[in-house]
Every structure is written in structure tokens, then in C-alpha cells.
Amino acid sequence: MSILLTLVLIVAVIVAGLVAFAANTARKVEAAVPPLGQFIEIDGEPLHYLDSGGGGPALVMIHGLGGNLRHYTYALVDKLAGEFRVIAVDRPGSGYSQRPDDAPAKLTAQAGTLAKFIRALGLKQPLLVGHSLGGALSLAIALDHPDCAGALALIAPLTQAQDDVPEPFQGLVVNSPLMRKIIAWTLATPLGIRNAPKLLAIVFGPDAVPADFPIRGGGLLGLRPRAFYNTSSDLVAAAEDLPGMMKRYGTLTIPLGMLFAKGDRILDYIRQGEAMKQQCPAFDLVLLDGHGHMLPLTAPDAAADLIRRVAAQQSAPRAAIA
């Protein structure tokens, strides 16, 4: 047997082992962290969501990059479910929601899907709650589908295009879909397991990472191959629509609120929060000390207070808001 053939066989065995490990890990993760809600088909693909029901004003909660609806069910949903009809949704391709590998991941495409979801539930201008990338998606919905957004409560949102990628997400910058798929099914899962403590410390810091985040917060779902593929796709596509959106922020006339932490290590409150306030002065910007990026989990009371204030503005007569 030639040396070259031997090397090819060794590589093939290693790759097969990595693929098997990724598939087995995904099965174990989904057994440990199953779907919480129900599914609805939008454009032929299932979207996973949790609906608290009730007759109160509707909130639609949209999570951030690499996240899932458990970021909201961890603490925030229970704080609001008695007052509102709270609907938390897995974005297309995230959590248990599906998205074809060749489907566009840019903000306007995801916003279109979520607008169809909102209409399918029969919601009339609900209050959108968006965290991180979910904030950018909420803005895209409000700009392009005004019938699907009556107010915005944004938590540590991405609002501005920026060239630099936050450190925990730099490994997700894979521009080739083929290479993205190869990495997803070989290296992503073992590296994700190895690097998780360090990366989560940055994402949550200066807050401590909750010990139950892997299960209760859905953190383990990010170890699946398709989670890496879709999160990478989201990150690469995120900047496509933001420049055009930024030019239109001043046209927003609905009630607007934003919560940021000064200690956020992922999105800077000056570059993202205060810059948004300058572009759209109507935004009620609230800044927190002593917290980081994952405010729906680490500062749920402050997040709930912001949502209630925005909801009160939404229900008030327009003349009173002015």
C-alpha cells in the first residue's frame, strides 16, 4: 500500500469519526434539550415557538445569534406571561426551526419569514422584543412590515454595521457554504465543547455564566452541526442589509425602547445604543451598570420593566405619546 493511499485512508477514518461524533452529540443534545413549544409551517419549513396564550397584548420575542427561544423562557417569559400573551420563537435555522441550507440568511429574508409567522398567528402589530441580532431583525420587520410591529423593545441590539467581529464569533466567519458545511460536520462540535467555557465567559461577562445555562438556557443546542452552519450563515449575512436600514431609522414612529449594559463585551453600548439614539431620538435608551450582553437571562427584571414601559406607550393614545 502506498504512503499516499495510507494517508488518504487515515484522513477518511478521522473524518468519519468526527462526523459520527457530531451526529451522536446532536442526538444526545436534542434528547437533553427537547422542543418546548409547538410548530407552524411557514414557506414549507417548520418554525418552533412557544405561546403563553391569554388575552393580554401580544409580545413576540426574537433571540440573537446562535441562540434559541430558551434565552427568553429562562427567566423573562414567566415575568410577563400574566400580563401579556408572550410568544417566543426560534429564528429560521435556529433552535428547532428549520431553514434550507441554500436559503438566504440576511436580515430582510428572516424578517420576511417572521412577518409571515406573525400574520399566520393573526397578530396585529404586536410589540417586538429583540435581543442582539434579534434586535436588528425586529428593526427590519418594523421597517419593511409595519403591520407586524406596533412597538419595539430592544435588548442589547445590533443596530449598526461594523467591520470587526466580536471575539467569540470570529471562528464563525466562514464565507464558503461548502467549507462551512465541512467544518460543521467535523471540527465545530469538538471545538465547541472545548472552547465553550471561555467563549461563554466573554458573552455573559461581567455577569457569571448560569450553571444551568446548557439545559435551561438551551446552550447545548449550539453544539449541533446545523447550529454551527446556520449561525455562521447568519453572521456572514448580517451586514448586508444594515447600511440601508440605518438610513431609514429616522422614519420609525412607533414606540421605541432600548436596554443596554455598559459592560457589554459583545456589542458596545456607545457604537450600537447611543448611535441608534442619535439616528432615532425617539428611542428611550436605558443603560445598566454591572451587566453584560445576556440581559434576558442576567437582568430579566430590567428587561421586563423596559417592555412594560414600551407597552404602556403603545397602548396610550398617540396624542399622549407625542
PDB file of C-alpha atoms in Angstrom:
ATOM      1  CA  MET A   1       0.000   0.000   0.000  1.00  0.00           C
ATOM      2  CA  SER A   2       1.426   3.347  -0.999  1.00  0.00           C
ATOM      3  CA  ILE A   3       2.110   6.068   1.537  1.00  0.00           C
ATOM      4  CA  LEU A   4      -0.385   8.342  -0.214  1.00  0.00           C
ATOM      5  CA  LEU A   5      -3.161   5.766  -0.040  1.00  0.00           C
ATOM      6  CA  THR A   6      -2.366   5.143   3.607  1.00  0.00           C
ATOM      7  CA  LEU A   7      -2.635   8.848   4.355  1.00  0.00           C
ATOM      8  CA  VAL A   8      -5.941   9.072   2.473  1.00  0.00           C
ATOM      9  CA  LEU A   9      -7.350   6.169   4.484  1.00  0.00           C
ATOM     10  CA  ILE A  10      -6.191   7.728   7.758  1.00  0.00           C
ATOM     11  CA  VAL A  11      -7.818  11.030   6.863  1.00  0.00           C
ATOM     12  CA  ALA A  12     -11.013   9.237   5.824  1.00  0.00           C
ATOM     13  CA  VAL A  13     -11.147   7.373   9.136  1.00  0.00           C
ATOM     14  CA  ILE A  14     -10.581  10.604  11.095  1.00  0.00           C
ATOM     15  CA  VAL A  15     -13.267  12.444   9.134  1.00  0.00           C
ATOM     16  CA  ALA A  16     -15.724   9.572   9.532  1.00  0.00           C
ATOM     17  CA  GLY A  17     -15.039   9.550  13.258  1.00  0.00           C
ATOM     18  CA  LEU A  18     -15.621  13.296  13.531  1.00  0.00           C
ATOM     19  CA  VAL A  19     -18.875  13.070  11.565  1.00  0.00           C
ATOM     20  CA  ALA A  20     -20.078  10.204  13.748  1.00  0.00           C
ATOM     21  CA  PHE A  21     -19.135  12.137  16.885  1.00  0.00           C
ATOM     22  CA  ALA A  22     -21.023  15.225  15.664  1.00  0.00           C
ATOM     23  CA  ALA A  23     -24.121  13.202  14.791  1.00  0.00           C
ATOM     24  CA  ASN A  24     -24.073  11.343  18.110  1.00  0.00           C
ATOM     25  CA  THR A  25     -23.586  14.591  20.034  1.00  0.00           C
ATOM     26  CA  ALA A  26     -26.533  16.173  18.210  1.00  0.00           C
ATOM     27  CA  ARG A  27     -28.774  13.233  19.162  1.00  0.00           C
ATOM     28  CA  LYS A  28     -27.738  13.450  22.818  1.00  0.00           C
ATOM     29  CA  VAL A  29     -28.206  17.230  22.870  1.00  0.00           C
ATOM     30  CA  GLU A  30     -31.708  17.037  21.430  1.00  0.00           C
ATOM     31  CA  ALA A  31     -32.647  14.328  23.923  1.00  0.00           C
ATOM     32  CA  ALA A  32     -31.413  16.520  26.782  1.00  0.00           C
ATOM     33  CA  VAL A  33     -32.881  19.780  25.430  1.00  0.00           C
ATOM     34  CA  PRO A  34     -36.128  18.952  23.579  1.00  0.00           C
ATOM     35  CA  PRO A  35     -38.532  21.418  21.948  1.00  0.00           C
ATOM     36  CA  LEU A  36     -40.582  23.424  24.429  1.00  0.00           C
ATOM     37  CA  GLY A  37     -43.426  24.595  22.250  1.00  0.00           C
ATOM     38  CA  GLN A  38     -45.210  23.847  19.022  1.00  0.00           C
ATOM     39  CA  PHE A  39     -44.512  24.108  15.310  1.00  0.00           C
ATOM     40  CA  ILE A  40     -46.063  26.036  12.456  1.00  0.00           C
ATOM     41  CA  GLU A  41     -45.133  25.693   8.803  1.00  0.00           C
ATOM     42  CA  ILE A  42     -44.004  28.881   7.077  1.00  0.00           C
ATOM     43  CA  ASP A  43     -42.937  28.652   3.422  1.00  0.00           C
ATOM     44  CA  GLY A  44     -42.779  24.880   3.721  1.00  0.00           C
ATOM     45  CA  GLU A  45     -40.436  24.900   6.743  1.00  0.00           C
ATOM     46  CA  PRO A  46     -41.352  24.383  10.427  1.00  0.00           C
ATOM     47  CA  LEU A  47     -40.894  27.235  12.871  1.00  0.00           C
ATOM     48  CA  HIS A  48     -40.739  26.348  16.567  1.00  0.00           C
ATOM     49  CA  TYR A  49     -42.411  28.711  19.023  1.00  0.00           C
ATOM     50  CA  LEU A  50     -43.875  28.897  22.499  1.00  0.00           C
ATOM     51  CA  ASP A  51     -47.139  30.751  23.063  1.00  0.00           C
ATOM     52  CA  SER A  52     -48.240  31.554  26.619  1.00  0.00           C
ATOM     53  CA  GLY A  53     -51.756  32.320  25.402  1.00  0.00           C
ATOM     54  CA  GLY A  54     -54.050  34.644  27.273  1.00  0.00           C
ATOM     55  CA  GLY A  55     -55.877  37.795  26.306  1.00  0.00           C
ATOM     56  CA  GLY A  56     -53.240  40.403  27.037  1.00  0.00           C
ATOM     57  CA  PRO A  57     -51.311  42.454  24.477  1.00  0.00           C
ATOM     58  CA  ALA A  58     -49.087  40.294  22.289  1.00  0.00           C
ATOM     59  CA  LEU A  59     -45.300  40.228  22.625  1.00  0.00           C
ATOM     60  CA  VAL A  60     -43.133  38.443  20.056  1.00  0.00           C
ATOM     61  CA  MET A  61     -39.641  37.655  21.365  1.00  0.00           C
ATOM     62  CA  ILE A  62     -36.798  37.212  18.855  1.00  0.00           C
ATOM     63  CA  HIS A  63     -33.458  35.875  20.109  1.00  0.00           C
ATOM     64  CA  GLY A  64     -29.931  36.641  18.960  1.00  0.00           C
ATOM     65  CA  LEU A  65     -27.077  34.999  17.057  1.00  0.00           C
ATOM     66  CA  GLY A  66     -26.604  31.332  17.876  1.00  0.00           C
ATOM     67  CA  GLY A  67     -29.430  31.458  20.397  1.00  0.00           C
ATOM     68  CA  ASN A  68     -32.888  29.971  20.767  1.00  0.00           C
ATOM     69  CA  LEU A  69     -36.156  30.764  22.491  1.00  0.00           C
ATOM     70  CA  ARG A  70     -34.880  29.308  25.780  1.00  0.00           C
ATOM     71  CA  HIS A  71     -32.915  32.543  26.202  1.00  0.00           C
ATOM     72  CA  TYR A  72     -36.321  34.080  26.938  1.00  0.00           C
ATOM     73  CA  THR A  73     -38.022  31.184  28.725  1.00  0.00           C
ATOM     74  CA  TYR A  74     -35.073  31.047  31.148  1.00  0.00           C
ATOM     75  CA  ALA A  75     -36.498  33.936  33.188  1.00  0.00           C
ATOM     76  CA  LEU A  76     -38.232  36.624  31.165  1.00  0.00           C
ATOM     77  CA  VAL A  77     -41.318  34.838  29.831  1.00  0.00           C
ATOM     78  CA  ASP A  78     -42.612  33.939  33.296  1.00  0.00           C
ATOM     79  CA  LYS A  79     -42.234  37.550  34.458  1.00  0.00           C
ATOM     80  CA  LEU A  80     -44.529  38.776  31.677  1.00  0.00           C
ATOM     81  CA  ALA A  81     -46.919  35.932  30.889  1.00  0.00           C
ATOM     82  CA  GLY A  82     -49.507  37.073  33.435  1.00  0.00           C
ATOM     83  CA  GLU A  83     -49.811  40.485  31.769  1.00  0.00           C
ATOM     84  CA  PHE A  84     -49.194  39.688  28.099  1.00  0.00           C
ATOM     85  CA  ARG A  85     -49.631  36.997  25.518  1.00  0.00           C
ATOM     86  CA  VAL A  86     -45.941  36.109  25.221  1.00  0.00           C
ATOM     87  CA  ILE A  87     -44.712  34.368  22.078  1.00  0.00           C
ATOM     88  CA  ALA A  88     -41.055  33.316  21.897  1.00  0.00           C
ATOM     89  CA  VAL A  89     -39.873  31.989  18.544  1.00  0.00           C
ATOM     90  CA  ASP A  90     -36.795  30.192  17.288  1.00  0.00           C
ATOM     91  CA  ARG A  91     -35.498  32.238  14.344  1.00  0.00           C
ATOM     92  CA  PRO A  92     -35.296  30.431  10.975  1.00  0.00           C
ATOM     93  CA  GLY A  93     -32.457  27.920  11.234  1.00  0.00           C
ATOM     94  CA  SER A  94     -32.050  28.374  14.996  1.00  0.00           C
ATOM     95  CA  GLY A  95     -33.155  26.187  17.878  1.00  0.00           C
ATOM     96  CA  TYR A  96     -35.690  23.786  16.406  1.00  0.00           C
ATOM     97  CA  SER A  97     -36.794  25.986  13.499  1.00  0.00           C
ATOM     98  CA  GLN A  98     -35.662  24.767  10.093  1.00  0.00           C
ATOM     99  CA  ARG A  99     -34.096  26.622   7.160  1.00  0.00           C
ATOM    100  CA  PRO A 100     -32.786  25.105   3.914  1.00  0.00           C
ATOM    101  CA  ASP A 101     -29.006  25.367   3.555  1.00  0.00           C
ATOM    102  CA  ASP A 102     -29.385  27.394   0.365  1.00  0.00           C
ATOM    103  CA  ALA A 103     -31.994  29.802   1.787  1.00  0.00           C
ATOM    104  CA  PRO A 104     -30.872  33.426   2.252  1.00  0.00           C
ATOM    105  CA  ALA A 105     -29.855  34.265   5.823  1.00  0.00           C
ATOM    106  CA  LYS A 106     -29.805  38.049   5.509  1.00  0.00           C
ATOM    107  CA  LEU A 107     -31.927  40.175   7.795  1.00  0.00           C
ATOM    108  CA  THR A 108     -34.593  41.082   5.259  1.00  0.00           C
ATOM    109  CA  ALA A 109     -35.152  37.418   4.381  1.00  0.00           C
ATOM    110  CA  GLN A 110     -35.522  36.346   8.007  1.00  0.00           C
ATOM    111  CA  ALA A 111     -37.711  39.368   8.700  1.00  0.00           C
ATOM    112  CA  GLY A 112     -39.982  38.314   5.843  1.00  0.00           C
ATOM    113  CA  THR A 113     -40.324  34.827   7.300  1.00  0.00           C
ATOM    114  CA  LEU A 114     -41.084  36.129  10.777  1.00  0.00           C
ATOM    115  CA  ALA A 115     -43.600  38.613   9.374  1.00  0.00           C
ATOM    116  CA  LYS A 116     -45.423  35.686   7.763  1.00  0.00           C
ATOM    117  CA  PHE A 117     -45.271  33.903  11.131  1.00  0.00           C
ATOM    118  CA  ILE A 118     -46.811  36.908  12.894  1.00  0.00           C
ATOM    119  CA  ARG A 119     -49.580  37.133  10.302  1.00  0.00           C
ATOM    120  CA  ALA A 120     -50.203  33.376  10.475  1.00  0.00           C
ATOM    121  CA  LEU A 121     -50.883  33.731  14.215  1.00  0.00           C
ATOM    122  CA  GLY A 122     -53.327  36.546  13.491  1.00  0.00           C
ATOM    123  CA  LEU A 123     -51.356  39.119  15.490  1.00  0.00           C
ATOM    124  CA  LYS A 124     -51.993  42.795  14.820  1.00  0.00           C
ATOM    125  CA  GLN A 125     -48.923  44.981  15.320  1.00  0.00           C
ATOM    126  CA  PRO A 126     -47.502  43.119  18.337  1.00  0.00           C
ATOM    127  CA  LEU A 127     -44.713  44.534  20.456  1.00  0.00           C
ATOM    128  CA  LEU A 128     -41.461  43.016  19.217  1.00  0.00           C
ATOM    129  CA  VAL A 129     -38.788  42.165  21.777  1.00  0.00           C
ATOM    130  CA  GLY A 130     -35.417  41.637  20.099  1.00  0.00           C
ATOM    131  CA  HIS A 131     -32.125  40.679  21.731  1.00  0.00           C
ATOM    132  CA  SER A 132     -28.770  41.206  19.965  1.00  0.00           C
ATOM    133  CA  LEU A 133     -29.194  40.062  16.328  1.00  0.00           C
ATOM    134  CA  GLY A 134     -32.885  39.698  17.165  1.00  0.00           C
ATOM    135  CA  GLY A 135     -32.894  43.465  17.678  1.00  0.00           C
ATOM    136  CA  ALA A 136     -31.705  44.000  14.105  1.00  0.00           C
ATOM    137  CA  LEU A 137     -34.400  41.590  12.909  1.00  0.00           C
ATOM    138  CA  SER A 138     -37.052  43.443  14.894  1.00  0.00           C
ATOM    139  CA  LEU A 139     -35.942  46.689  13.250  1.00  0.00           C
ATOM    140  CA  ALA A 140     -36.088  45.043   9.817  1.00  0.00           C
ATOM    141  CA  ILE A 141     -39.636  43.869  10.488  1.00  0.00           C
ATOM    142  CA  ALA A 142     -40.717  47.315  11.669  1.00  0.00           C
ATOM    143  CA  LEU A 143     -39.195  48.992   8.586  1.00  0.00           C
ATOM    144  CA  ASP A 144     -40.418  46.543   5.930  1.00  0.00           C
ATOM    145  CA  HIS A 145     -43.551  45.028   7.508  1.00  0.00           C
ATOM    146  CA  PRO A 146     -45.175  47.755   9.625  1.00  0.00           C
ATOM    147  CA  ASP A 147     -48.361  45.718  10.043  1.00  0.00           C
ATOM    148  CA  CYS A 148     -46.272  43.250  12.082  1.00  0.00           C
ATOM    149  CA  ALA A 149     -44.691  45.688  14.540  1.00  0.00           C
ATOM    150  CA  GLY A 150     -46.603  48.054  16.810  1.00  0.00           C
ATOM    151  CA  ALA A 151     -43.659  48.835  19.108  1.00  0.00           C
ATOM    152  CA  LEU A 152     -40.058  47.785  19.694  1.00  0.00           C
ATOM    153  CA  ALA A 153     -38.310  46.827  22.945  1.00  0.00           C
ATOM    154  CA  LEU A 154     -34.710  46.062  22.012  1.00  0.00           C
ATOM    155  CA  ILE A 155     -32.252  44.450  24.429  1.00  0.00           C
ATOM    156  CA  ALA A 156     -28.525  44.887  23.677  1.00  0.00           C
ATOM    157  CA  PRO A 157     -29.429  45.099  19.983  1.00  0.00           C
ATOM    158  CA  LEU A 158     -27.284  45.059  16.879  1.00  0.00           C
ATOM    159  CA  THR A 159     -28.273  48.304  15.145  1.00  0.00           C
ATOM    160  CA  GLN A 160     -25.154  49.473  13.297  1.00  0.00           C
ATOM    161  CA  ALA A 161     -22.945  47.861  10.663  1.00  0.00           C
ATOM    162  CA  GLN A 162     -19.421  47.232  11.931  1.00  0.00           C
ATOM    163  CA  ASP A 163     -16.367  45.710  10.272  1.00  0.00           C
ATOM    164  CA  ASP A 164     -14.957  43.934  13.310  1.00  0.00           C
ATOM    165  CA  VAL A 165     -16.451  40.681  14.587  1.00  0.00           C
ATOM    166  CA  PRO A 166     -16.683  40.122  18.369  1.00  0.00           C
ATOM    167  CA  GLU A 167     -14.034  37.666  19.563  1.00  0.00           C
ATOM    168  CA  PRO A 168     -16.382  34.773  20.474  1.00  0.00           C
ATOM    169  CA  PHE A 169     -17.801  34.787  16.943  1.00  0.00           C
ATOM    170  CA  GLN A 170     -14.640  35.113  14.866  1.00  0.00           C
ATOM    171  CA  GLY A 171     -14.495  31.362  14.239  1.00  0.00           C
ATOM    172  CA  LEU A 172     -17.917  31.595  12.612  1.00  0.00           C
ATOM    173  CA  VAL A 173     -16.670  33.780   9.759  1.00  0.00           C
ATOM    174  CA  VAL A 174     -16.678  31.133   7.021  1.00  0.00           C
ATOM    175  CA  ASN A 175     -17.677  32.641   3.684  1.00  0.00           C
ATOM    176  CA  SER A 176     -17.792  29.430   1.647  1.00  0.00           C
ATOM    177  CA  PRO A 177     -21.005  27.408   2.191  1.00  0.00           C
ATOM    178  CA  LEU A 178     -19.121  24.213   1.327  1.00  0.00           C
ATOM    179  CA  MET A 179     -16.347  24.900   3.827  1.00  0.00           C
ATOM    180  CA  ARG A 180     -18.999  25.910   6.369  1.00  0.00           C
ATOM    181  CA  LYS A 181     -20.656  22.517   5.919  1.00  0.00           C
ATOM    182  CA  ILE A 182     -17.357  20.639   6.205  1.00  0.00           C
ATOM    183  CA  ILE A 183     -16.407  22.454   9.417  1.00  0.00           C
ATOM    184  CA  ALA A 184     -19.909  21.985  10.832  1.00  0.00           C
ATOM    185  CA  TRP A 185     -19.663  18.204  10.493  1.00  0.00           C
ATOM    186  CA  THR A 186     -16.030  17.768  11.536  1.00  0.00           C
ATOM    187  CA  LEU A 187     -14.359  20.336  13.784  1.00  0.00           C
ATOM    188  CA  ALA A 188     -17.222  22.505  15.050  1.00  0.00           C
ATOM    189  CA  THR A 189     -18.607  20.144  17.684  1.00  0.00           C
ATOM    190  CA  PRO A 190     -15.348  19.109  19.416  1.00  0.00           C
ATOM    191  CA  LEU A 191     -14.004  22.663  19.284  1.00  0.00           C
ATOM    192  CA  GLY A 192     -17.328  23.964  20.581  1.00  0.00           C
ATOM    193  CA  ILE A 193     -17.133  21.635  23.563  1.00  0.00           C
ATOM    194  CA  ARG A 194     -13.515  22.582  24.279  1.00  0.00           C
ATOM    195  CA  ASN A 195     -13.957  26.348  23.894  1.00  0.00           C
ATOM    196  CA  ALA A 196     -17.407  26.766  25.454  1.00  0.00           C
ATOM    197  CA  PRO A 197     -16.299  27.877  28.956  1.00  0.00           C
ATOM    198  CA  LYS A 198     -14.026  30.627  27.611  1.00  0.00           C
ATOM    199  CA  LEU A 199     -16.494  31.861  24.997  1.00  0.00           C
ATOM    200  CA  LEU A 200     -19.471  31.901  27.357  1.00  0.00           C
ATOM    201  CA  ALA A 201     -17.443  33.829  29.925  1.00  0.00           C
ATOM    202  CA  ILE A 202     -16.973  36.583  27.331  1.00  0.00           C
ATOM    203  CA  VAL A 203     -20.574  36.511  26.084  1.00  0.00           C
ATOM    204  CA  PHE A 204     -22.011  36.722  29.618  1.00  0.00           C
ATOM    205  CA  GLY A 205     -19.270  38.749  31.300  1.00  0.00           C
ATOM    206  CA  PRO A 206     -19.035  40.561  33.589  1.00  0.00           C
ATOM    207  CA  ASP A 207     -22.065  38.517  34.694  1.00  0.00           C
ATOM    208  CA  ALA A 208     -21.396  34.928  35.714  1.00  0.00           C
ATOM    209  CA  VAL A 209     -22.495  32.171  33.353  1.00  0.00           C
ATOM    210  CA  PRO A 210     -25.541  30.467  34.929  1.00  0.00           C
ATOM    211  CA  ALA A 211     -24.700  26.890  35.871  1.00  0.00           C
ATOM    212  CA  ASP A 212     -27.938  25.661  34.294  1.00  0.00           C
ATOM    213  CA  PHE A 213     -27.493  27.561  31.027  1.00  0.00           C
ATOM    214  CA  PRO A 214     -26.608  24.438  28.972  1.00  0.00           C
ATOM    215  CA  ILE A 215     -30.050  22.885  29.587  1.00  0.00           C
ATOM    216  CA  ARG A 216     -32.424  25.549  30.896  1.00  0.00           C
ATOM    217  CA  GLY A 217     -30.935  28.242  28.650  1.00  0.00           C
ATOM    218  CA  GLY A 218     -30.576  25.941  25.644  1.00  0.00           C
ATOM    219  CA  GLY A 219     -26.811  26.419  25.397  1.00  0.00           C
ATOM    220  CA  LEU A 220     -26.197  22.804  24.381  1.00  0.00           C
ATOM    221  CA  LEU A 221     -28.219  23.259  21.185  1.00  0.00           C
ATOM    222  CA  GLY A 222     -25.328  25.254  19.744  1.00  0.00           C
ATOM    223  CA  LEU A 223     -23.177  22.093  19.608  1.00  0.00           C
ATOM    224  CA  ARG A 224     -25.176  20.566  16.756  1.00  0.00           C
ATOM    225  CA  PRO A 225     -23.652  20.707  13.249  1.00  0.00           C
ATOM    226  CA  ARG A 226     -26.611  22.536  11.737  1.00  0.00           C
ATOM    227  CA  ALA A 227     -26.452  25.112  14.535  1.00  0.00           C
ATOM    228  CA  PHE A 228     -22.879  25.957  13.536  1.00  0.00           C
ATOM    229  CA  TYR A 229     -23.790  26.085   9.840  1.00  0.00           C
ATOM    230  CA  ASN A 230     -26.787  28.366  10.311  1.00  0.00           C
ATOM    231  CA  THR A 231     -25.118  30.602  12.900  1.00  0.00           C
ATOM    232  CA  SER A 232     -22.160  31.086  10.559  1.00  0.00           C
ATOM    233  CA  SER A 233     -24.579  31.859   7.717  1.00  0.00           C
ATOM    234  CA  ASP A 234     -26.378  34.415   9.902  1.00  0.00           C
ATOM    235  CA  LEU A 235     -23.148  36.138  10.903  1.00  0.00           C
ATOM    236  CA  VAL A 236     -21.768  36.352   7.376  1.00  0.00           C
ATOM    237  CA  ALA A 237     -25.057  37.740   6.039  1.00  0.00           C
ATOM    238  CA  ALA A 238     -25.821  40.121   8.925  1.00  0.00           C
ATOM    239  CA  ALA A 239     -24.086  43.157   7.451  1.00  0.00           C
ATOM    240  CA  GLU A 240     -25.792  43.022   4.029  1.00  0.00           C
ATOM    241  CA  ASP A 241     -28.917  44.931   4.995  1.00  0.00           C
ATOM    242  CA  LEU A 242     -27.782  47.063   7.939  1.00  0.00           C
ATOM    243  CA  PRO A 243     -26.382  50.032   5.954  1.00  0.00           C
ATOM    244  CA  GLY A 244     -29.685  50.515   4.141  1.00  0.00           C
ATOM    245  CA  MET A 245     -31.657  50.044   7.334  1.00  0.00           C
ATOM    246  CA  MET A 246     -29.600  52.658   9.154  1.00  0.00           C
ATOM    247  CA  LYS A 247     -30.651  55.307   6.648  1.00  0.00           C
ATOM    248  CA  ARG A 248     -34.319  54.603   7.447  1.00  0.00           C
ATOM    249  CA  TYR A 249     -34.283  54.516  11.244  1.00  0.00           C
ATOM    250  CA  GLY A 250     -35.482  58.102  11.421  1.00  0.00           C
ATOM    251  CA  THR A 251     -38.753  57.089   9.731  1.00  0.00           C
ATOM    252  CA  LEU A 252     -39.846  54.917  12.665  1.00  0.00           C
ATOM    253  CA  THR A 253     -42.789  56.467  14.518  1.00  0.00           C
ATOM    254  CA  ILE A 254     -43.866  53.584  16.764  1.00  0.00           C
ATOM    255  CA  PRO A 255     -42.996  53.433  20.492  1.00  0.00           C
ATOM    256  CA  LEU A 256     -39.331  52.503  20.895  1.00  0.00           C
ATOM    257  CA  GLY A 257     -37.265  51.389  23.867  1.00  0.00           C
ATOM    258  CA  MET A 258     -33.742  50.028  24.197  1.00  0.00           C
ATOM    259  CA  LEU A 259     -31.793  48.455  27.061  1.00  0.00           C
ATOM    260  CA  PHE A 260     -28.002  48.203  27.041  1.00  0.00           C
ATOM    261  CA  ALA A 261     -25.353  47.310  29.605  1.00  0.00           C
ATOM    262  CA  LYS A 262     -22.233  49.429  29.838  1.00  0.00           C
ATOM    263  CA  GLY A 263     -20.198  46.276  30.468  1.00  0.00           C
ATOM    264  CA  ASP A 264     -21.365  44.507  27.290  1.00  0.00           C
ATOM    265  CA  ARG A 265     -18.360  42.709  25.742  1.00  0.00           C
ATOM    266  CA  ILE A 266     -20.134  41.763  22.513  1.00  0.00           C
ATOM    267  CA  LEU A 267     -21.885  44.945  21.320  1.00  0.00           C
ATOM    268  CA  ASP A 268     -20.657  48.302  22.547  1.00  0.00           C
ATOM    269  CA  TYR A 269     -23.395  50.457  24.016  1.00  0.00           C
ATOM    270  CA  ILE A 270     -21.878  53.604  22.502  1.00  0.00           C
ATOM    271  CA  ARG A 271     -21.420  52.222  18.973  1.00  0.00           C
ATOM    272  CA  GLN A 272     -24.774  50.433  18.930  1.00  0.00           C
ATOM    273  CA  GLY A 273     -27.023  52.058  21.550  1.00  0.00           C
ATOM    274  CA  GLU A 274     -26.088  55.722  21.663  1.00  0.00           C
ATOM    275  CA  ALA A 275     -25.514  55.779  17.897  1.00  0.00           C
ATOM    276  CA  MET A 276     -29.046  54.463  17.412  1.00  0.00           C
ATOM    277  CA  LYS A 277     -30.364  57.135  19.774  1.00  0.00           C
ATOM    278  CA  GLN A 278     -28.769  59.820  17.574  1.00  0.00           C
ATOM    279  CA  GLN A 279     -30.306  58.353  14.421  1.00  0.00           C
ATOM    280  CA  CYS A 280     -33.700  57.911  16.036  1.00  0.00           C
ATOM    281  CA  PRO A 281     -34.107  60.280  19.021  1.00  0.00           C
ATOM    282  CA  ALA A 282     -37.487  58.767  19.890  1.00  0.00           C
ATOM    283  CA  PHE A 283     -35.715  55.710  21.309  1.00  0.00           C
ATOM    284  CA  ASP A 284     -35.914  55.510  25.104  1.00  0.00           C
ATOM    285  CA  LEU A 285     -32.366  54.307  25.888  1.00  0.00           C
ATOM    286  CA  VAL A 286     -31.776  52.743  29.314  1.00  0.00           C
ATOM    287  CA  LEU A 287     -28.201  51.934  30.396  1.00  0.00           C
ATOM    288  CA  LEU A 288     -27.262  49.438  33.109  1.00  0.00           C
ATOM    289  CA  ASP A 289     -24.113  49.166  35.178  1.00  0.00           C
ATOM    290  CA  GLY A 290     -22.607  45.862  36.251  1.00  0.00           C
ATOM    291  CA  HIS A 291     -24.034  43.684  33.494  1.00  0.00           C
ATOM    292  CA  GLY A 292     -23.034  42.247  30.116  1.00  0.00           C
ATOM    293  CA  HIS A 293     -24.670  41.118  26.896  1.00  0.00           C
ATOM    294  CA  MET A 294     -27.065  38.379  28.014  1.00  0.00           C
ATOM    295  CA  LEU A 295     -29.580  40.632  29.727  1.00  0.00           C
ATOM    296  CA  PRO A 296     -32.697  38.484  29.117  1.00  0.00           C
ATOM    297  CA  LEU A 297     -31.076  35.881  31.389  1.00  0.00           C
ATOM    298  CA  THR A 298     -28.990  38.014  33.754  1.00  0.00           C
ATOM    299  CA  ALA A 299     -31.181  41.121  34.180  1.00  0.00           C
ATOM    300  CA  PRO A 300     -34.734  39.926  33.491  1.00  0.00           C
ATOM    301  CA  ASP A 301     -36.322  42.459  35.840  1.00  0.00           C
ATOM    302  CA  ALA A 302     -34.749  45.379  33.974  1.00  0.00           C
ATOM    303  CA  ALA A 303     -35.752  43.827  30.646  1.00  0.00           C
ATOM    304  CA  ALA A 304     -39.313  43.293  31.852  1.00  0.00           C
ATOM    305  CA  ASP A 305     -39.528  46.891  33.084  1.00  0.00           C
ATOM    306  CA  LEU A 306     -38.424  48.182  29.675  1.00  0.00           C
ATOM    307  CA  ILE A 307     -41.016  46.034  27.918  1.00  0.00           C
ATOM    308  CA  ARG A 308     -43.762  47.254  30.222  1.00  0.00           C
ATOM    309  CA  ARG A 309     -42.838  50.908  29.605  1.00  0.00           C
ATOM    310  CA  VAL A 310     -42.871  50.433  25.842  1.00  0.00           C
ATOM    311  CA  ALA A 311     -46.161  48.531  26.052  1.00  0.00           C
ATOM    312  CA  ALA A 312     -47.681  51.381  28.048  1.00  0.00           C
ATOM    313  CA  GLN A 313     -46.642  53.826  25.323  1.00  0.00           C
ATOM    314  CA  GLN A 314     -48.109  51.541  22.675  1.00  0.00           C
ATOM    315  CA  SER A 315     -51.477  51.394  24.419  1.00  0.00           C
ATOM    316  CA  ALA A 316     -51.588  55.141  25.125  1.00  0.00           C
ATOM    317  CA  PRO A 317     -53.373  57.493  22.720  1.00  0.00           C
ATOM    318  CA  ARG A 318     -50.992  58.695  20.009  1.00  0.00           C
ATOM    319  CA  ALA A 319     -51.501  62.327  21.028  1.00  0.00           C
ATOM    320  CA  ALA A 320     -50.387  61.487  24.548  1.00  0.00           C
ATOM    321  CA  ILE A 321     -47.232  59.775  23.233  1.00  0.00           C
ATOM    322  CA  ALA A 322     -46.347  62.854  21.192  1.00  0.00           C
TER     323      ALA A 322
END
